[in-house]
GROMACS .gro file of C-alpha atoms in nm:
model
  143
    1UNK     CA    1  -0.614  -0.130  -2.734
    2UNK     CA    2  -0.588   0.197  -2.860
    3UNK     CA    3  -0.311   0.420  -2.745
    4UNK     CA    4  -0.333   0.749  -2.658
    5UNK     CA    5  -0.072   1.037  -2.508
    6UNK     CA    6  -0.196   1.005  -2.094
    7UNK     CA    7  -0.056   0.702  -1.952
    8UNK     CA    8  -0.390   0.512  -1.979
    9UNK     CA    9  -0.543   0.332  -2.280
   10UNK     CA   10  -0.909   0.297  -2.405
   11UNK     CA   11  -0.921  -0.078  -2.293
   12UNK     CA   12  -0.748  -0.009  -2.003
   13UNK     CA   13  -0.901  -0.130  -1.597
   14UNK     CA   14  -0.780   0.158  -1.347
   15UNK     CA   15  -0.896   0.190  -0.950
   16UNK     CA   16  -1.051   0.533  -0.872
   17UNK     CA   17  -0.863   0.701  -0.558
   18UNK     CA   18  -1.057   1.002  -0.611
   19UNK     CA   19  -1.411   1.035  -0.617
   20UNK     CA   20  -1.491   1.428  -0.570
   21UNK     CA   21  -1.561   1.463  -0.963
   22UNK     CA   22  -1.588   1.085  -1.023
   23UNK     CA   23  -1.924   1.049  -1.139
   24UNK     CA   24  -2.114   0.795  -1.333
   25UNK     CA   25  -2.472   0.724  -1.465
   26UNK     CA   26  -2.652   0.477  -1.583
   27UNK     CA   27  -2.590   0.254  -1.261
   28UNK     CA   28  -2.523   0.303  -0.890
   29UNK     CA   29  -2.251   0.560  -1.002
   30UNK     CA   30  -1.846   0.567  -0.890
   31UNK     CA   31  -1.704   0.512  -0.557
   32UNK     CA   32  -1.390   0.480  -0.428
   33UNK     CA   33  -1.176   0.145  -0.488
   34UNK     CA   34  -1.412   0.033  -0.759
   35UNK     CA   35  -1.216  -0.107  -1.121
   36UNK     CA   36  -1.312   0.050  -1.424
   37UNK     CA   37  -1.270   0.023  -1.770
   38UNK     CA   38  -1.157   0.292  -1.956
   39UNK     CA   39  -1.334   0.388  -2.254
   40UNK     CA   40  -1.256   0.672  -2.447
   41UNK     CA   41  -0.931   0.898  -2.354
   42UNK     CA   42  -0.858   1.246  -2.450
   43UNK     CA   43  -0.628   1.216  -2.701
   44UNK     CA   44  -0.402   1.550  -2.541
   45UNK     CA   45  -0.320   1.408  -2.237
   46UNK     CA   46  -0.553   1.569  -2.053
   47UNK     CA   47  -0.946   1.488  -1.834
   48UNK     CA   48  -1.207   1.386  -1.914
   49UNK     CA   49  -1.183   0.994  -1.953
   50UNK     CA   50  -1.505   0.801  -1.993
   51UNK     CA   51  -1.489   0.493  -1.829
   52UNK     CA   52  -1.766   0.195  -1.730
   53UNK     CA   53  -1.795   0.022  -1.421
   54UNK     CA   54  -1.887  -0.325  -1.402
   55UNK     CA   55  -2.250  -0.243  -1.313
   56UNK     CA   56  -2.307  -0.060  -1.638
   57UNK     CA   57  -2.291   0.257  -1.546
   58UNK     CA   58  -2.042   0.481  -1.735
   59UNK     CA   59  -1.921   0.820  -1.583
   60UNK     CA   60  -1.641   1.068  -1.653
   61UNK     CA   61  -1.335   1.027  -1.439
   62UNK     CA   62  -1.014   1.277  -1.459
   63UNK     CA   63  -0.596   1.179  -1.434
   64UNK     CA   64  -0.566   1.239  -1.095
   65UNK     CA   65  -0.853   1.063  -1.003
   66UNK     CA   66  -0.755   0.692  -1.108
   67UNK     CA   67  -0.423   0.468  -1.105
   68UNK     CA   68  -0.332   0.161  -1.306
   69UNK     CA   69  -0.559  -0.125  -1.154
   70UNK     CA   70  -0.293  -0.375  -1.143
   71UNK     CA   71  -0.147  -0.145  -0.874
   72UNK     CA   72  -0.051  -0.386  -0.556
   73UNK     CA   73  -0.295  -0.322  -0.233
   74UNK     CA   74  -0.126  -0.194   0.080
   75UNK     CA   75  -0.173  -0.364   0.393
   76UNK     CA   76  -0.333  -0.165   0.668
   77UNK     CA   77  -0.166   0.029   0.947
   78UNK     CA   78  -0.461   0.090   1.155
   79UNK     CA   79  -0.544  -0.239   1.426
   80UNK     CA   80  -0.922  -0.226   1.316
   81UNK     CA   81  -0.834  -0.232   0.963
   82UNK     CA   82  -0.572  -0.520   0.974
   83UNK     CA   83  -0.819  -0.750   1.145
   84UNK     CA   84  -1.101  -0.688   0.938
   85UNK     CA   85  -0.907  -0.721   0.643
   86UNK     CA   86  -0.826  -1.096   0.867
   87UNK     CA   87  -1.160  -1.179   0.903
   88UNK     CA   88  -1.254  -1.092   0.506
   89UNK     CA   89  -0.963  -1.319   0.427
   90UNK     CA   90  -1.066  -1.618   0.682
   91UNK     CA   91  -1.421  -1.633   0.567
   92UNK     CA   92  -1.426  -1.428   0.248
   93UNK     CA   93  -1.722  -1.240   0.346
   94UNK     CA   94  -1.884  -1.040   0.659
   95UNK     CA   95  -2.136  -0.822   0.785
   96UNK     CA   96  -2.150  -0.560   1.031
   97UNK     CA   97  -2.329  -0.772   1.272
   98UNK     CA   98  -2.033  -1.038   1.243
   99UNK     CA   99  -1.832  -0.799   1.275
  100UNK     CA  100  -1.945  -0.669   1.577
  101UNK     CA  101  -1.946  -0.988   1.722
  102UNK     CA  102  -1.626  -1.132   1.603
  103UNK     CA  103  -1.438  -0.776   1.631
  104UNK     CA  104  -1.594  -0.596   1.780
  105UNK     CA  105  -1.608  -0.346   1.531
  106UNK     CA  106  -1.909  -0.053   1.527
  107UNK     CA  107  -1.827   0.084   1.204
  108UNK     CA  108  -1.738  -0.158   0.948
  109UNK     CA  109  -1.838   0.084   0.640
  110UNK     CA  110  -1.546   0.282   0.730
  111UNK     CA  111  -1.303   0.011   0.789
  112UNK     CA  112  -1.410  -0.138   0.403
  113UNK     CA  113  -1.365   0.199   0.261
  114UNK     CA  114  -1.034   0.232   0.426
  115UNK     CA  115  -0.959  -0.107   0.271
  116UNK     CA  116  -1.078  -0.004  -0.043
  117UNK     CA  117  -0.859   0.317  -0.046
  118UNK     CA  118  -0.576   0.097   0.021
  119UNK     CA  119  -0.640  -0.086  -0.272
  120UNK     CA  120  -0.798  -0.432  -0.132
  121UNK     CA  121  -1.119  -0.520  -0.398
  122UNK     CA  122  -1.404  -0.525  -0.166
  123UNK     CA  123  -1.762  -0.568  -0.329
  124UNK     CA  124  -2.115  -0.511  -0.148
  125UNK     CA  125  -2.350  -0.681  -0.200
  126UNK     CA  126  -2.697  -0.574  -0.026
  127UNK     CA  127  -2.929  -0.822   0.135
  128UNK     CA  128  -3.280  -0.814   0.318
  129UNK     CA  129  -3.294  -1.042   0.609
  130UNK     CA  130  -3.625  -1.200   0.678
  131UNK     CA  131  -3.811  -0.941   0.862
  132UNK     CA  132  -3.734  -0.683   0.600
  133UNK     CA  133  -3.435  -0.517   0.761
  134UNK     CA  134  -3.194  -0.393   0.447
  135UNK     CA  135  -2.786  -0.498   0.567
  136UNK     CA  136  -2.437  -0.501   0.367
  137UNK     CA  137  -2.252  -0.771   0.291
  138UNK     CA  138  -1.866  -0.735   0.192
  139UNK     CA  139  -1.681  -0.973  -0.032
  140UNK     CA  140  -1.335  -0.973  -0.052
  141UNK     CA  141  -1.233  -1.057  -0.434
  142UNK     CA  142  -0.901  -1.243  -0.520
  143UNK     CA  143  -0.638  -0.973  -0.687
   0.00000   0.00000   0.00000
C-alpha cells in the first residue's frame, strides 16, 4: 500500500457515513454503510479520493465522508432497530414482509439504513417473487 499524507491509504477499505457528495459510476453508485476500497488519494491531505465499491462502480468520495472500515458497529438505541438487528442475526436474512410479520415492523428500509449508519454490514439483495412483484432482501454479513 501506498502511503499518502490523509490518514487513508490507496489500498485502504473505509465505510462511507456521508453520502451528500458520495457518488460513484460505473455501478449502482455509493450509499451509506457500503465498504470501499480506496484507490487513488490526494497526495496533500486533502478530497477527492477515488475509491471502488465492490459492485464495480468507482466514484469520488471526500475526508469527511468515510472512516476506517475496521471501525466497530454500534449497537442500536432505538427498540425497532435493536430487534431487527435480532432478527438479521437469528436468521441472517429478512424481508419486509417477515418483518412485518415477525416485528411488526412497516418500514424496514429505514431500520437497515439506520443499521447501516451505525456501522452493521447489511447487503440487499433484490428478488422477484413469482408473480413478478420486485422485493428486498437484507443480509447481514459477519464483521
Amino acid at each position: 500500500m501506498i502511503k499518502t499524507t490523509t490518514k487513508f491509504a490507496v489500498g485502504q477499505k473505509v465505510r462511507i457515513t456521508n453520502t451528500l457528495w458520495a457518488n460513484g459510476k460505473g455501478g449502482e453508485g455509493f450509499s451509506h454503510g457500503d465498504i470501499v476500497e480506496i484507490i487513488e488519494a490526494d497526495r496533500i491531505g486533502h478530497w477527492p479520493i477515488r475509491a471502488k465499491a465492490p459492485n464495480g462502480g468507482i466514484g469520488i468520495l471526500g475526508l469527511a465522508e468515510i472512516e476506517p472500515a475496521e471501525t466497530p458497529a454500534k449497537e442500536p438505541t432505538a427498540p425497532m432497530a435493536k430487534a431487527v438487528l435480532d432478527l438479521l442475526r437469528r436468521k441472517g436474512a429478512i424481508t419486509s414482509l417477515e418483518a412485518q410479520g415477525v416485528l411488526r415492523c412497516r418500514q424496514l428500509p429505514a431500520r437497515v439504513l439506520d443499521l447501516k449508519r451505525l456501522g452493521h454490514r447489511i447487503v440487499t439483495e433484490m428478488k422477484i417473487d413469482p408473480t413478478g412483484q420486485k422485493y428486498a432482501r437484507y443480509h447481514l454479513q459477519a464483521a
